[in-house]
């Protein structure tokens, strides 16, 4: 058995336009993480937060926090179970991730699809249509406004994900890609 391990990390360097074809390699990346900023706007509410997201094949761990780490919330998704930890003894779980997050945030966010969308890819189990700056999938428009160099490829820097009720803007300041393959 032969094991290759690579870690890529870099700050923002704007690099051209989005290309879904160039992103296909990311379906094979098992571990990635990023840090950035998030703004979420719904019909009746809006808020912003710092975001830190760690992805592994088994789990998504998303930490949302205000200035200076205040009001931190950790959302974990393992399989079809989502857990929201608001600190202290305020931990809640559900086997219906999107519905539960909608109830907790007051806005519907497709967290299972979002784990693909943040890296610039459509969710593989759903149909999609390419656009000039991204794709439409499941009623959501994904636009990649700016890309950045990470390792030997480009990753999203500015992303907008929206439908007719919710608009999510994400600015990713720092990516870490860990790719482990067994040959």
Short mmCIF file of C-alpha atoms in Angstrom, two decimals:
data_model
loop_
_atom_site.label_atom_id
_atom_site.label_comp_id
_atom_site.label_asym_id
_atom_site.label_seq_id
_atom_site.Cartn_x
_atom_site.Cartn_y
_atom_site.Cartn_z
CA UNK A 1 0.00 0.00 0.00
CA UNK A 2 1.23 3.45 -0.90
CA UNK A 3 -0.07 6.56 0.89
CA UNK A 4 0.20 10.07 -0.47
CA UNK A 5 -0.59 12.99 1.77
CA UNK A 6 -0.73 16.60 0.71
CA UNK A 7 -1.89 19.69 2.49
CA UNK A 8 -2.60 22.95 0.68
CA UNK A 9 -3.17 26.25 2.42
CA UNK A 10 -2.94 29.80 1.12
CA UNK A 11 -4.39 33.25 1.55
CA UNK A 12 -6.52 34.93 -1.09
CA UNK A 13 -5.04 35.56 -4.52
CA UNK A 14 -7.79 36.35 -7.03
CA UNK A 15 -7.67 33.99 -9.99
CA UNK A 16 -10.02 34.16 -12.95
CA UNK A 17 -13.47 32.78 -13.40
CA UNK A 18 -15.31 29.75 -12.13
CA UNK A 19 -15.04 26.52 -14.14
CA UNK A 20 -17.06 23.50 -12.94
CA UNK A 21 -14.81 21.22 -15.03
CA UNK A 22 -11.76 22.47 -13.11
CA UNK A 23 -13.52 21.69 -9.83
CA UNK A 24 -14.32 18.01 -10.56
CA UNK A 25 -11.12 16.88 -8.80
CA UNK A 26 -12.68 18.02 -5.52
CA UNK A 27 -15.17 15.13 -5.48
CA UNK A 28 -12.12 13.01 -4.56
CA UNK A 29 -10.79 15.26 -1.76
CA UNK A 30 -11.69 13.61 1.53
CA UNK A 31 -10.81 16.37 3.98
CA UNK A 32 -11.04 20.12 3.57
CA UNK A 33 -11.71 23.14 5.75
CA UNK A 34 -12.09 26.86 5.39
CA UNK A 35 -12.51 30.04 7.38
CA UNK A 36 -14.47 33.03 6.22
CA UNK A 37 -17.51 35.24 6.64
CA UNK A 38 -21.17 34.53 6.01
CA UNK A 39 -24.20 36.77 5.45
CA UNK A 40 -27.66 35.21 5.35
CA UNK A 41 -30.74 37.18 4.30
CA UNK A 42 -34.29 35.87 4.40
CA UNK A 43 -37.68 37.45 3.84
CA UNK A 44 -38.00 38.61 7.47
CA UNK A 45 -34.51 38.45 8.91
CA UNK A 46 -30.81 38.74 8.16
CA UNK A 47 -27.62 38.09 10.06
CA UNK A 48 -23.90 37.68 9.54
CA UNK A 49 -21.24 35.58 11.22
CA UNK A 50 -17.71 34.32 10.99
CA UNK A 51 -17.66 30.75 9.70
CA UNK A 52 -15.25 27.88 10.12
CA UNK A 53 -16.14 24.64 8.28
CA UNK A 54 -14.36 21.28 8.58
CA UNK A 55 -15.33 18.51 6.15
CA UNK A 56 -14.45 14.83 6.35
CA UNK A 57 -16.14 11.91 4.60
CA UNK A 58 -18.09 11.19 7.81
CA UNK A 59 -18.86 14.61 9.27
CA UNK A 60 -19.45 18.28 8.54
CA UNK A 61 -18.56 20.61 11.42
CA UNK A 62 -19.63 24.22 10.96
CA UNK A 63 -18.83 26.85 13.58
CA UNK A 64 -20.65 30.19 13.36
CA UNK A 65 -19.63 33.07 15.63
CA UNK A 66 -19.97 36.81 16.02
CA UNK A 67 -17.21 39.35 16.60
CA UNK A 68 -14.47 38.09 18.91
CA UNK A 69 -16.02 34.59 18.87
CA UNK A 70 -19.15 35.73 20.72
CA UNK A 71 -22.32 33.69 20.41
CA UNK A 72 -20.60 30.66 18.92
CA UNK A 73 -22.83 27.92 17.51
CA UNK A 74 -21.47 24.58 16.27
CA UNK A 75 -23.50 22.64 13.72
CA UNK A 76 -22.42 19.02 13.16
CA UNK A 77 -23.86 16.81 10.44
CA UNK A 78 -23.07 13.10 10.57
CA UNK A 79 -25.05 11.05 8.07
CA UNK A 80 -28.61 12.32 8.41
CA UNK A 81 -28.27 13.51 12.02
CA UNK A 82 -27.66 17.19 12.71
CA UNK A 83 -26.59 18.52 16.12
CA UNK A 84 -26.61 22.18 17.07
CA UNK A 85 -24.49 23.13 20.09
CA UNK A 86 -25.04 26.67 21.38
CA UNK A 87 -22.69 26.15 24.33
CA UNK A 88 -23.27 25.08 27.88
CA UNK A 89 -26.03 22.51 28.07
CA UNK A 90 -27.89 23.82 25.00
CA UNK A 91 -27.32 20.91 22.58
CA UNK A 92 -30.10 19.73 20.27
CA UNK A 93 -30.22 17.01 17.60
CA UNK A 94 -32.53 15.91 14.81
CA UNK A 95 -32.67 13.30 12.05
CA UNK A 96 -34.16 15.93 9.69
CA UNK A 97 -31.23 18.32 9.09
CA UNK A 98 -32.74 20.94 6.77
CA UNK A 99 -36.05 21.18 8.66
CA UNK A 100 -34.27 21.38 12.03
CA UNK A 101 -31.85 24.09 10.86
CA UNK A 102 -34.80 26.01 9.37
CA UNK A 103 -36.53 25.83 12.75
CA UNK A 104 -33.38 26.95 14.61
CA UNK A 105 -32.28 29.72 12.18
CA UNK A 106 -35.66 30.82 10.90
CA UNK A 107 -34.47 30.28 7.31
CA UNK A 108 -34.20 27.20 5.12
CA UNK A 109 -30.56 26.35 4.33
CA UNK A 110 -29.89 23.15 2.31
CA UNK A 111 -26.94 22.04 4.45
CA UNK A 112 -26.57 18.63 2.77
CA UNK A 113 -26.20 20.24 -0.67
CA UNK A 114 -24.19 23.16 0.69
CA UNK A 115 -21.28 20.85 1.58
CA UNK A 116 -20.79 20.39 -2.20
CA UNK A 117 -21.70 23.91 -3.24
CA UNK A 118 -19.08 25.62 -1.05
CA UNK A 119 -16.31 23.84 -2.98
CA UNK A 120 -17.88 24.75 -6.34
CA UNK A 121 -19.59 21.45 -7.17
CA UNK A 122 -23.18 20.38 -7.71
CA UNK A 123 -24.49 17.68 -5.38
CA UNK A 124 -23.91 14.48 -7.40
CA UNK A 125 -27.34 12.95 -6.70
CA UNK A 126 -29.35 15.91 -8.06
CA UNK A 127 -29.86 17.34 -11.56
CA UNK A 128 -28.34 20.77 -12.28
CA UNK A 129 -27.95 23.32 -15.09
CA UNK A 130 -24.72 25.21 -15.72
CA UNK A 131 -24.76 29.03 -15.81
CA UNK A 132 -22.05 31.50 -16.77
CA UNK A 133 -20.79 31.84 -13.19
CA UNK A 134 -21.94 28.58 -11.58
CA UNK A 135 -25.05 26.39 -11.72
CA UNK A 136 -28.71 26.02 -10.72
CA UNK A 137 -29.62 23.03 -8.58
CA UNK A 138 -32.75 22.11 -6.57
CA UNK A 139 -34.17 25.62 -7.02
CA UNK A 140 -30.97 27.35 -5.86
CA UNK A 141 -28.67 29.54 -7.98
CA UNK A 142 -24.99 29.08 -7.06
CA UNK A 143 -22.72 31.86 -8.33
CA UNK A 144 -18.97 31.92 -7.86
CA UNK A 145 -18.11 35.63 -7.99
CA UNK A 146 -14.37 35.25 -7.44
CA UNK A 147 -11.90 32.36 -7.26
CA UNK A 148 -8.54 32.09 -5.45
CA UNK A 149 -5.40 30.02 -5.88
CA UNK A 150 -5.06 27.13 -3.40
CA UNK A 151 -2.22 24.69 -4.01
CA UNK A 152 -2.18 23.89 -7.73
CA UNK A 153 -5.83 24.77 -8.38
CA UNK A 154 -8.51 27.38 -7.84
CA UNK A 155 -11.09 27.40 -5.05
CA UNK A 156 -14.07 29.69 -4.42
CA UNK A 157 -13.43 32.98 -2.66
CA UNK A 158 -16.78 34.80 -3.07
CA UNK A 159 -19.96 32.73 -3.40
CA UNK A 160 -23.65 33.62 -3.57
CA UNK A 161 -26.28 30.90 -3.07
CA UNK A 162 -29.88 32.03 -3.43
CA UNK A 163 -33.46 31.16 -4.19
CA UNK A 164 -36.57 33.35 -4.08
CA UNK A 165 -36.64 33.34 -0.24
CA UNK A 166 -33.03 33.18 0.99
CA UNK A 167 -29.72 34.71 -0.08
CA UNK A 168 -26.47 33.40 1.39
CA UNK A 169 -23.21 35.25 0.71
CA UNK A 170 -19.96 33.59 1.66
CA UNK A 171 -16.43 35.01 1.54
CA UNK A 172 -13.79 32.36 2.12
CA UNK A 173 -10.53 33.82 3.38
CA UNK A 174 -8.52 30.64 3.96
CA UNK A 175 -8.77 27.09 2.55
CA UNK A 176 -6.98 23.94 3.71
CA UNK A 177 -7.16 20.88 1.47
CA UNK A 178 -5.91 17.51 2.68
CA UNK A 179 -5.95 14.80 0.06
CA UNK A 180 -5.13 11.27 1.14
CA UNK A 181 -5.24 8.54 -1.47
CA UNK A 182 -4.31 4.91 -1.14
CA UNK A 183 -2.75 3.21 -4.19
#
